[in-house]
PDB file of C-alpha atoms in Angstrom:
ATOM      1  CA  UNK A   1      22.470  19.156   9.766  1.00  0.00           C
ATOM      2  CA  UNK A   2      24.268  19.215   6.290  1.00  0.00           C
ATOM      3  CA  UNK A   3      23.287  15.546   4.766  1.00  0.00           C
ATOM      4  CA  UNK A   4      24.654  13.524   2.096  1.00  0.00           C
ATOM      5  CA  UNK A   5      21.739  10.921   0.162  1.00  0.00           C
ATOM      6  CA  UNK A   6      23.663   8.394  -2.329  1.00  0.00           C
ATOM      7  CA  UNK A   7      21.455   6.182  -4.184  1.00  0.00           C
ATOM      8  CA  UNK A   8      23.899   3.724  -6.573  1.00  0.00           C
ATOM      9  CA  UNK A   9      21.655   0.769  -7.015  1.00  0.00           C
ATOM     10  CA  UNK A  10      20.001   0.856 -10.465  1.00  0.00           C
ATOM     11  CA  UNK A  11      21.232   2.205 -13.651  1.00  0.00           C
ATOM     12  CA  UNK A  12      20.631   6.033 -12.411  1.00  0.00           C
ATOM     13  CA  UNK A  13      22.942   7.570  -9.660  1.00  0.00           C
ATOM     14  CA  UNK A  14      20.648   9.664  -7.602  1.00  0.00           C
ATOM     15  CA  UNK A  15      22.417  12.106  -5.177  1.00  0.00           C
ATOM     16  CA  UNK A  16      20.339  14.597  -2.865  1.00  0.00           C
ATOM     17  CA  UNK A  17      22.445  16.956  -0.679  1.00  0.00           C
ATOM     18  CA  UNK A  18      20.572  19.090   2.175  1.00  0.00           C
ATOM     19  CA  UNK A  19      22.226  21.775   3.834  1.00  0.00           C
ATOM     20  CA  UNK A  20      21.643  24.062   7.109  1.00  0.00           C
ATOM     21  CA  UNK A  21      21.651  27.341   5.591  1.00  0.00           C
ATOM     22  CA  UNK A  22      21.215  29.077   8.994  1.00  0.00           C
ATOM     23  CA  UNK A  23      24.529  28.373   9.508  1.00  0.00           C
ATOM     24  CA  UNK A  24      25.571  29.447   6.276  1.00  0.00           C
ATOM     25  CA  UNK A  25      24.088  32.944   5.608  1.00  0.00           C
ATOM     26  CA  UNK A  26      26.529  33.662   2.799  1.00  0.00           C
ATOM     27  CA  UNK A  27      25.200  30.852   0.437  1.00  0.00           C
ATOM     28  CA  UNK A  28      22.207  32.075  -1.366  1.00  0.00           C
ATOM     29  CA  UNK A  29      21.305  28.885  -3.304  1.00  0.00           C
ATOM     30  CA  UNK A  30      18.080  26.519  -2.082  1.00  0.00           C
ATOM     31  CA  UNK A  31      18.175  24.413   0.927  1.00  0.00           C
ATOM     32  CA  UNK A  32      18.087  21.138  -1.184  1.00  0.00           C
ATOM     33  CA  UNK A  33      19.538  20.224  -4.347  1.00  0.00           C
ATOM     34  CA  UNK A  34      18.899  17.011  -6.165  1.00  0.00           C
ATOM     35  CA  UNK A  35      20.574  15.189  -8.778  1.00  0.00           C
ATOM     36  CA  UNK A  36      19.383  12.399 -10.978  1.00  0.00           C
ATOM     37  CA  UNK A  37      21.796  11.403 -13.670  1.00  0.00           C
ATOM     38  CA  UNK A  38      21.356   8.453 -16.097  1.00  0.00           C
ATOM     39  CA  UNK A  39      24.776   6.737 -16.680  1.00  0.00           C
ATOM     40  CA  UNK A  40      23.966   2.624 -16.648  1.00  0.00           C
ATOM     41  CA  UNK A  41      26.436   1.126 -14.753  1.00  0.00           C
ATOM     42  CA  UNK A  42      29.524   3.420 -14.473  1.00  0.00           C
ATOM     43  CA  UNK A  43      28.673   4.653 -10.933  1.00  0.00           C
ATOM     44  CA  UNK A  44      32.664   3.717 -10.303  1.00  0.00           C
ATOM     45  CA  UNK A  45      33.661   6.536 -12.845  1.00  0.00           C
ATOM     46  CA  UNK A  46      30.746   8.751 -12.185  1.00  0.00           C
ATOM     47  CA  UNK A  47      29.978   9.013  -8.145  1.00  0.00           C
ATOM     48  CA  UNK A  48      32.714  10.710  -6.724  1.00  0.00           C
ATOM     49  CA  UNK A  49      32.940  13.615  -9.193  1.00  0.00           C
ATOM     50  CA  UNK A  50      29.383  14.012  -8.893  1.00  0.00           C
ATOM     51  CA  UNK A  51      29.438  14.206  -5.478  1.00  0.00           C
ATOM     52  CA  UNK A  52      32.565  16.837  -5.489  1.00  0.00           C
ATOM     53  CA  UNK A  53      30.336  18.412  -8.153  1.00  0.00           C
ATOM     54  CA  UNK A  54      27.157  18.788  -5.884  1.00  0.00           C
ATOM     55  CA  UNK A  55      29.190  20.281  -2.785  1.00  0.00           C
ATOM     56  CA  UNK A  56      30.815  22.311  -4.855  1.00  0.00           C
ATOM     57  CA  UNK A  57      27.644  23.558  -6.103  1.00  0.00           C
ATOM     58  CA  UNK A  58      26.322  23.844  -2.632  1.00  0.00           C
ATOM     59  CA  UNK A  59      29.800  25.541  -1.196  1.00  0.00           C
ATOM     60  CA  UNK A  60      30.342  22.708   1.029  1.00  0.00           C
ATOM     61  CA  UNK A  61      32.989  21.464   2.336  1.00  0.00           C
ATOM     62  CA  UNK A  62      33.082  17.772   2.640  1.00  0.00           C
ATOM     63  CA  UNK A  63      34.206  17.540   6.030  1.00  0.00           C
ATOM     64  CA  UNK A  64      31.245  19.400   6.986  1.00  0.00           C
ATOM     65  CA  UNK A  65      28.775  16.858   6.319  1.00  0.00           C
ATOM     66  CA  UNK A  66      27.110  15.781   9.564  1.00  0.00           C
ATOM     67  CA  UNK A  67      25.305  12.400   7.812  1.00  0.00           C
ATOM     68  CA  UNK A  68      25.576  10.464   4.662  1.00  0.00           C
ATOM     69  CA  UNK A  69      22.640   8.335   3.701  1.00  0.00           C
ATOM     70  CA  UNK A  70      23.091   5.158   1.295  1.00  0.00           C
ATOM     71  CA  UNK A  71      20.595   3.140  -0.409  1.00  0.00           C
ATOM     72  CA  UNK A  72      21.421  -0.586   0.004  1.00  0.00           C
ATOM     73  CA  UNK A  73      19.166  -2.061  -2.644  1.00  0.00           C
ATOM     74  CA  UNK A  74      18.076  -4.386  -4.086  1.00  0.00           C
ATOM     75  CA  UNK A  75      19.385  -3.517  -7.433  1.00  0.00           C
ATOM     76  CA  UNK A  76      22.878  -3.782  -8.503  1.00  0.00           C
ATOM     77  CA  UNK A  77      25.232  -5.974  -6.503  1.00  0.00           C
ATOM     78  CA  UNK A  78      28.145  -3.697  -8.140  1.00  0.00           C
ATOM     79  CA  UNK A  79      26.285  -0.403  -7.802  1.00  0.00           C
ATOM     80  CA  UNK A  80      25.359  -0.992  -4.318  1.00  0.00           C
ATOM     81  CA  UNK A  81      28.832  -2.215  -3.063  1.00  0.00           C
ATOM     82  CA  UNK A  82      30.463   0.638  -4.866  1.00  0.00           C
ATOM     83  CA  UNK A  83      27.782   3.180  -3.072  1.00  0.00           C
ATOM     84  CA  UNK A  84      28.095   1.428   0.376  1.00  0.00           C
ATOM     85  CA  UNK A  85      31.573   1.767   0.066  1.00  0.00           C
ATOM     86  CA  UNK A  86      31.827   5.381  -1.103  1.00  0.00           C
ATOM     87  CA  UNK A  87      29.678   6.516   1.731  1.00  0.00           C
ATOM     88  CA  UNK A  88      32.074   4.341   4.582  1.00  0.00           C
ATOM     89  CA  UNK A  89      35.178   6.584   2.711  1.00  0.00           C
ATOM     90  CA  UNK A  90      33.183   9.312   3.383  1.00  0.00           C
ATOM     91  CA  UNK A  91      32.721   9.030   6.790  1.00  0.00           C
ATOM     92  CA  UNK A  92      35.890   8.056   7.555  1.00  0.00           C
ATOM     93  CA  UNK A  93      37.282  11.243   5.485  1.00  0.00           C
ATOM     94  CA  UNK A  94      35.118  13.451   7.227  1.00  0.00           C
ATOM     95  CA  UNK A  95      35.824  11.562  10.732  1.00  0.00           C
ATOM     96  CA  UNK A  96      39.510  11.783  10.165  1.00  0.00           C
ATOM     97  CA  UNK A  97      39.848  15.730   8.848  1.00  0.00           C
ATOM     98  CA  UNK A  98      37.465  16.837  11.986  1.00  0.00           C
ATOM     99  CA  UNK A  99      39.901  15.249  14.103  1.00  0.00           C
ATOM    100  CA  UNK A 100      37.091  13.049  15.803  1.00  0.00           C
ATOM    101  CA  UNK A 101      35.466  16.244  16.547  1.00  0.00           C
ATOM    102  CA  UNK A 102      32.902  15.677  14.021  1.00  0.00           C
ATOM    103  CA  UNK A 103      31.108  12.134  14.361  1.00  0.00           C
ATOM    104  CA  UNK A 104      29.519  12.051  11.245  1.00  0.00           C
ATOM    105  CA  UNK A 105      26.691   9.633  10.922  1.00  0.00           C
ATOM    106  CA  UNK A 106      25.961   6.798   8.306  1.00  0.00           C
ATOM    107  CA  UNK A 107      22.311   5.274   7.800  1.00  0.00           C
ATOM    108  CA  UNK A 108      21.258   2.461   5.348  1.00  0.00           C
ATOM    109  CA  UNK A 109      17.789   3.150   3.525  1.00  0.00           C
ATOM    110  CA  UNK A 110      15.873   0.973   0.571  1.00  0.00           C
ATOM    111  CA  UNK A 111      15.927   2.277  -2.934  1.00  0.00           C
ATOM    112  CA  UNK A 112      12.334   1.324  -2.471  1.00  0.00           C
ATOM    113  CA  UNK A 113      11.706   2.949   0.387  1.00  0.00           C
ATOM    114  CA  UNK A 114      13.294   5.801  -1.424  1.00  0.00           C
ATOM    115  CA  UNK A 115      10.559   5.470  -4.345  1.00  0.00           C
ATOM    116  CA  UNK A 116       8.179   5.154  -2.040  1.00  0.00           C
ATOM    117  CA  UNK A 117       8.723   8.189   0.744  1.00  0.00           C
ATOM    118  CA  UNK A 118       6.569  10.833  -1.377  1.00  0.00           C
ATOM    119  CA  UNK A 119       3.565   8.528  -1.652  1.00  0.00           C
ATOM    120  CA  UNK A 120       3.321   7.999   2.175  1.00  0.00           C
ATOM    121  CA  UNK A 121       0.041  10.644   2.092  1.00  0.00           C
ATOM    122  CA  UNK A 122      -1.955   8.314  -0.481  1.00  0.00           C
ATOM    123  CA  UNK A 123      -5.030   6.477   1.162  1.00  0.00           C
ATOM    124  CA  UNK A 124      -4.340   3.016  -0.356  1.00  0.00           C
ATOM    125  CA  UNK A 125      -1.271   1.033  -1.449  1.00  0.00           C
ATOM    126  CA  UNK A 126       1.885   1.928  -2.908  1.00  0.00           C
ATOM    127  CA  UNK A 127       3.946   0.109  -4.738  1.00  0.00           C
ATOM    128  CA  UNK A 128       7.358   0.619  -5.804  1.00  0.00           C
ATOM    129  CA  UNK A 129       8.876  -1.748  -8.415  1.00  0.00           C
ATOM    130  CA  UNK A 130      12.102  -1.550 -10.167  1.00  0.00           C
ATOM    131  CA  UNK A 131      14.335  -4.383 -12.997  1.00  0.00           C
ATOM    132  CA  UNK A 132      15.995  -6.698 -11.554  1.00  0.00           C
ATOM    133  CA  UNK A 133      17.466  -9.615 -14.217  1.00  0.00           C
ATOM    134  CA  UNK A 134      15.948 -12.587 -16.568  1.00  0.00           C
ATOM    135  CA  UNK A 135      12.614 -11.085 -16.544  1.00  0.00           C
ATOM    136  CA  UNK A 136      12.332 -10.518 -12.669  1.00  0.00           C
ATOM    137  CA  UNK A 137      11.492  -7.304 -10.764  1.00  0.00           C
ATOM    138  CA  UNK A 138      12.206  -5.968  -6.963  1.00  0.00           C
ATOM    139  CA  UNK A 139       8.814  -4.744  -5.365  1.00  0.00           C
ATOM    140  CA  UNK A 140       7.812  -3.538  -2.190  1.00  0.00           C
ATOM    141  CA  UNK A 141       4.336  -2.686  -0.935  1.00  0.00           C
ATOM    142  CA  UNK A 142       3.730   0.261   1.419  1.00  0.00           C
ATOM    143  CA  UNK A 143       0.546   1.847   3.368  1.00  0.00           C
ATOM    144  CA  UNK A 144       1.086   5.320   4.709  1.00  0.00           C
ATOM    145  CA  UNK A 145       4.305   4.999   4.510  1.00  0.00           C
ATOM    146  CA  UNK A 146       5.262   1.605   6.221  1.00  0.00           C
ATOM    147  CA  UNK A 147       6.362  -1.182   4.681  1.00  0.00           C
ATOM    148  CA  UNK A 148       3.723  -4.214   4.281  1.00  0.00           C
ATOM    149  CA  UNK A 149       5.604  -7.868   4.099  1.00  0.00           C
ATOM    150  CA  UNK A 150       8.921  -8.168   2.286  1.00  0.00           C
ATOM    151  CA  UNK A 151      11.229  -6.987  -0.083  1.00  0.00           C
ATOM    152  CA  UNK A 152      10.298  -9.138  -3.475  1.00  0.00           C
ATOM    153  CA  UNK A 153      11.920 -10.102  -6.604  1.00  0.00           C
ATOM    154  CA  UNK A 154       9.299 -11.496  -8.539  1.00  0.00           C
ATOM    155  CA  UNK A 155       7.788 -11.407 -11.847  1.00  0.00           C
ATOM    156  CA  UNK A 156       5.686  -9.069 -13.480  1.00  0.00           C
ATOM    157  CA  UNK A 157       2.477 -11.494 -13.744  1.00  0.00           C
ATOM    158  CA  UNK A 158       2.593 -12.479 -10.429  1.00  0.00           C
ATOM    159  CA  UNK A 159       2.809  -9.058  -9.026  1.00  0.00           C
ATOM    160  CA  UNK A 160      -0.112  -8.155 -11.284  1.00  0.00           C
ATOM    161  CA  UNK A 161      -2.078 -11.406  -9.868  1.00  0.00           C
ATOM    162  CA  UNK A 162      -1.133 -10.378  -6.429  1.00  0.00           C
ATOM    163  CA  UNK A 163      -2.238  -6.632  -6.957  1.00  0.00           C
ATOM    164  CA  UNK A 164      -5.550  -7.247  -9.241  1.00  0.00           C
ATOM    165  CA  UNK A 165      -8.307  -6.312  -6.128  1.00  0.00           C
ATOM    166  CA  UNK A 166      -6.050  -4.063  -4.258  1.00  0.00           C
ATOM    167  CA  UNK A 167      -7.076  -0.554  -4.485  1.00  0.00           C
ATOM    168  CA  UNK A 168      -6.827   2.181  -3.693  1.00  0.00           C
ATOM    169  CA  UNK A 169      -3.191   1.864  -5.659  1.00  0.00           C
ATOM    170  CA  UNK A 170      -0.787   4.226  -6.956  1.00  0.00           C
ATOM    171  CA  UNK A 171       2.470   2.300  -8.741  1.00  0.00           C
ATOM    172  CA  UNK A 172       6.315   4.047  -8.850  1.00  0.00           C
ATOM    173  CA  UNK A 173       9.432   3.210  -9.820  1.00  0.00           C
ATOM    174  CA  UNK A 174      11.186   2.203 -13.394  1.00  0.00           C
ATOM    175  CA  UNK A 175       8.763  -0.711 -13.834  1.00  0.00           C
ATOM    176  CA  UNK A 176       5.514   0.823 -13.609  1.00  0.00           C
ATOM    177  CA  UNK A 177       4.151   1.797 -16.833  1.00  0.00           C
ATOM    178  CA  UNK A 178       4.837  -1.987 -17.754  1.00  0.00           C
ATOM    179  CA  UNK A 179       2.848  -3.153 -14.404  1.00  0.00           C
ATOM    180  CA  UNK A 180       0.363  -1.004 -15.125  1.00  0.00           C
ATOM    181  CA  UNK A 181      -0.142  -1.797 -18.967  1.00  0.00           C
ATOM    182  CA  UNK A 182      -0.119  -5.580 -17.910  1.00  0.00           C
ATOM    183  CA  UNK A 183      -3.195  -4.636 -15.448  1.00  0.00           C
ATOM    184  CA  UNK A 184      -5.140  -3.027 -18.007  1.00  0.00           C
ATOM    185  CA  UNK A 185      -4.191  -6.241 -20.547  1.00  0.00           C
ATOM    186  CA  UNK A 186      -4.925  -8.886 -17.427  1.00  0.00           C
ATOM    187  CA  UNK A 187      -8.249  -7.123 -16.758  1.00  0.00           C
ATOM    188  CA  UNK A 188      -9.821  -7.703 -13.665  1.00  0.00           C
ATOM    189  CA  UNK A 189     -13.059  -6.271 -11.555  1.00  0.00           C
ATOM    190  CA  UNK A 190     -10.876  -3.880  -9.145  1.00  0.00           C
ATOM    191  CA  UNK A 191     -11.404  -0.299  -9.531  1.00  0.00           C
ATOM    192  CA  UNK A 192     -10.503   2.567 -10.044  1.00  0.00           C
ATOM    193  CA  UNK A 193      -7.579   2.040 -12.639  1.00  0.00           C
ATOM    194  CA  UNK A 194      -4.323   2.164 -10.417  1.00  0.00           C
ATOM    195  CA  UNK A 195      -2.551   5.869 -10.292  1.00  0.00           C
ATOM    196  CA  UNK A 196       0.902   5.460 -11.449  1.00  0.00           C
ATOM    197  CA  UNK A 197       3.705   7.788 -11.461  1.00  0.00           C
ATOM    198  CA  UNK A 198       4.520   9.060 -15.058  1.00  0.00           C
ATOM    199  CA  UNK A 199       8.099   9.890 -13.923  1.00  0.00           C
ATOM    200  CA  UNK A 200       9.410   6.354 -14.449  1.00  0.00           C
ATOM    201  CA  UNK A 201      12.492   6.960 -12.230  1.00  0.00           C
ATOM    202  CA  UNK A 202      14.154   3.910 -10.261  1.00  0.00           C
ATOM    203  CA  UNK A 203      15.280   6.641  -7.772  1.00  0.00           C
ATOM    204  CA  UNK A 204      14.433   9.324  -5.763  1.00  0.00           C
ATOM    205  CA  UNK A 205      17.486  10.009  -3.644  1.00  0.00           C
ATOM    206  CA  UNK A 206      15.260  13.222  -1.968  1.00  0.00           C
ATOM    207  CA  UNK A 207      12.608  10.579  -0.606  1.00  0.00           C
ATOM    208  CA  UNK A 208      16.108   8.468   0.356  1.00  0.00           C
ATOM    209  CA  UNK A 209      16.902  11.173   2.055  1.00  0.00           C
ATOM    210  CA  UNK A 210      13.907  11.829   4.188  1.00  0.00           C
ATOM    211  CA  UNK A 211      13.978   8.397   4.786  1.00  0.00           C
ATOM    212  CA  UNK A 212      17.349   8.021   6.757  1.00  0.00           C
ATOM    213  CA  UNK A 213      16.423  11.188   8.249  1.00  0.00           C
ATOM    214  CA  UNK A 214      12.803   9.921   9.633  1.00  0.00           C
ATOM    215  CA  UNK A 215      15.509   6.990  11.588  1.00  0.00           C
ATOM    216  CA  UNK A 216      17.837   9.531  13.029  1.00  0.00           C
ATOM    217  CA  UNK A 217      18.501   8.406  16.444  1.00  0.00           C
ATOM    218  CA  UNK A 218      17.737   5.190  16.305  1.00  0.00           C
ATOM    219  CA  UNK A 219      20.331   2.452  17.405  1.00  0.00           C
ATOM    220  CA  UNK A 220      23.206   2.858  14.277  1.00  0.00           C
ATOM    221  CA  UNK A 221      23.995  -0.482  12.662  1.00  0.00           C
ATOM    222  CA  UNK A 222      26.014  -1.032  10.033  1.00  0.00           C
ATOM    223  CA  UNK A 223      24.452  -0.206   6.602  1.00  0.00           C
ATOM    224  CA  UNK A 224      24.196  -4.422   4.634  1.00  0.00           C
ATOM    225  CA  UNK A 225      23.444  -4.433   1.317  1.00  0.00           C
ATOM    226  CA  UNK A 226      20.023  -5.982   0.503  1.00  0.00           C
ATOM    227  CA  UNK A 227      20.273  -9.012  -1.940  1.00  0.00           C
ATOM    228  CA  UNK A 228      17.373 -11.081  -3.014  1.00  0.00           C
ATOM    229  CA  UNK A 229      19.137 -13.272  -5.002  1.00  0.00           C
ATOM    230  CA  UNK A 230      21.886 -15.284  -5.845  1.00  0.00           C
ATOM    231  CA  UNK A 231      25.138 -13.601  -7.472  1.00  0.00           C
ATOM    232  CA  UNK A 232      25.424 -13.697 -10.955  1.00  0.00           C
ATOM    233  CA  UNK A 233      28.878 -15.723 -10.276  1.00  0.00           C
ATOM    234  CA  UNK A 234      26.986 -17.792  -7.349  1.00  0.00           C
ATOM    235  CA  UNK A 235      24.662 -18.707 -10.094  1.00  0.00           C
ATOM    236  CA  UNK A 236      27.311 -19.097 -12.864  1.00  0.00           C
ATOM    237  CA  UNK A 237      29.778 -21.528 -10.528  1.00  0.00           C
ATOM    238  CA  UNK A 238      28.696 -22.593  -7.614  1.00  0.00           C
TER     239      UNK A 238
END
């Protein structure tokens, strides 16, 4: 199954395309390719040529993709409408040039859920926290791989408060070396010292990827982007 991960909801665009080389002899290149680029918030000028980019790369053609995979936050409003609505072209493009013969698939998956996919092996907790705005941050707490409560946006202190005696715990995502340097600051009697993941990346379209796929065959709903807050322009006028 050649599959399409788009991850648009921070201020990275994470892209991770997997391929079925058996069916492919004639392109030597690795089964998976992943790309991470940095670009704030231009992912309207910056996802579609990186996507024609990474098949390119990959030698293949769009309209053989079989499944695209789309984070739907939190993060961004923008970045995740403009990824949600990339991916729906996509489909459509590939739906339309297979003449129906080709019913490629669409699957919504967490940007934390994303973060958190590689960890699912650790004994304790994970969690994955990213920026959100005015001093906030999204979190999500996982064991083994499964999500434990709800999607957060909360602050840094009480996510610190809430995490001081849990442990074993191992912290991703863009926010935490700052989680983890407020731990050391707050103190506490928990040990070991939390394991955090130097890589400080708000995405990892790969785990994204292994995500959606993990859900394959499940009932297909419509991809909804997740917000935990207001709208900056529900906040500014209403």
């Amino acid at each position: 199954m050649n599959t399409l991960a788009i991850d648009t909801a921070t201020t990275a665009l994470g892209l991770c395309l997997q391929t079925e080389l058996a069916t492919r002899p004639a392109v030597a290149a690795p089964h998976r390719r992943t790309h991470i680029l940095q670009i704030g918030l231009k992912h309207s000028e910056k996802l579609m040529p990186a996507v024609r980019s990474l098949l390119a790369e990959a030698g293949l053609p769009a309209q053989e993709l079989d499944l695209i995979i789309c984070s739907t936050g939190p993060g961004s409003f923008t970045g995740i409408r403009i990824g949600l609505a990339t991916a729906k072209g996509l489909v459509e493009g590939v739906r339309a040039a297979g003449g129906g013969a080709n019913r490629c698939g669409l699957i919504g998956v967490s940007t934390l859920d994303g973060l958190a996919y590689r960890f699912r092996r650790f004994s304790g907790l994970v969690a994955a926290v990213n920026p959100s705005l005015r001093k906030k941050y999204y979190a999500a707490l996982y064991q083994k791989g499964t999500l434990e409560g709800n999607y957060l946006e909360t602050t840094l202190p009480d996510l610190c408060e809430a995490l001081r005696r849990k442990r074993p715990l191992l912290i991703t995502g863009a926010a935490a070396g700052e989680l983890y340097e407020l731990m050391l600051a707050e103190g506490g009697k928990a040990e070991p010292d939390p394991v955090v993941d130097a890589s400080g990346q708000s995405t990892d379209p790969a785990g994204l990827l292994a995500c959606g796929m993990a859900i394959l065959g499940e009932p297909e709903s419509e991809p909804l982007p997740l917000y935990l807050r207001k709208s900056e322009a529900e906040i500014t006028f209403f």
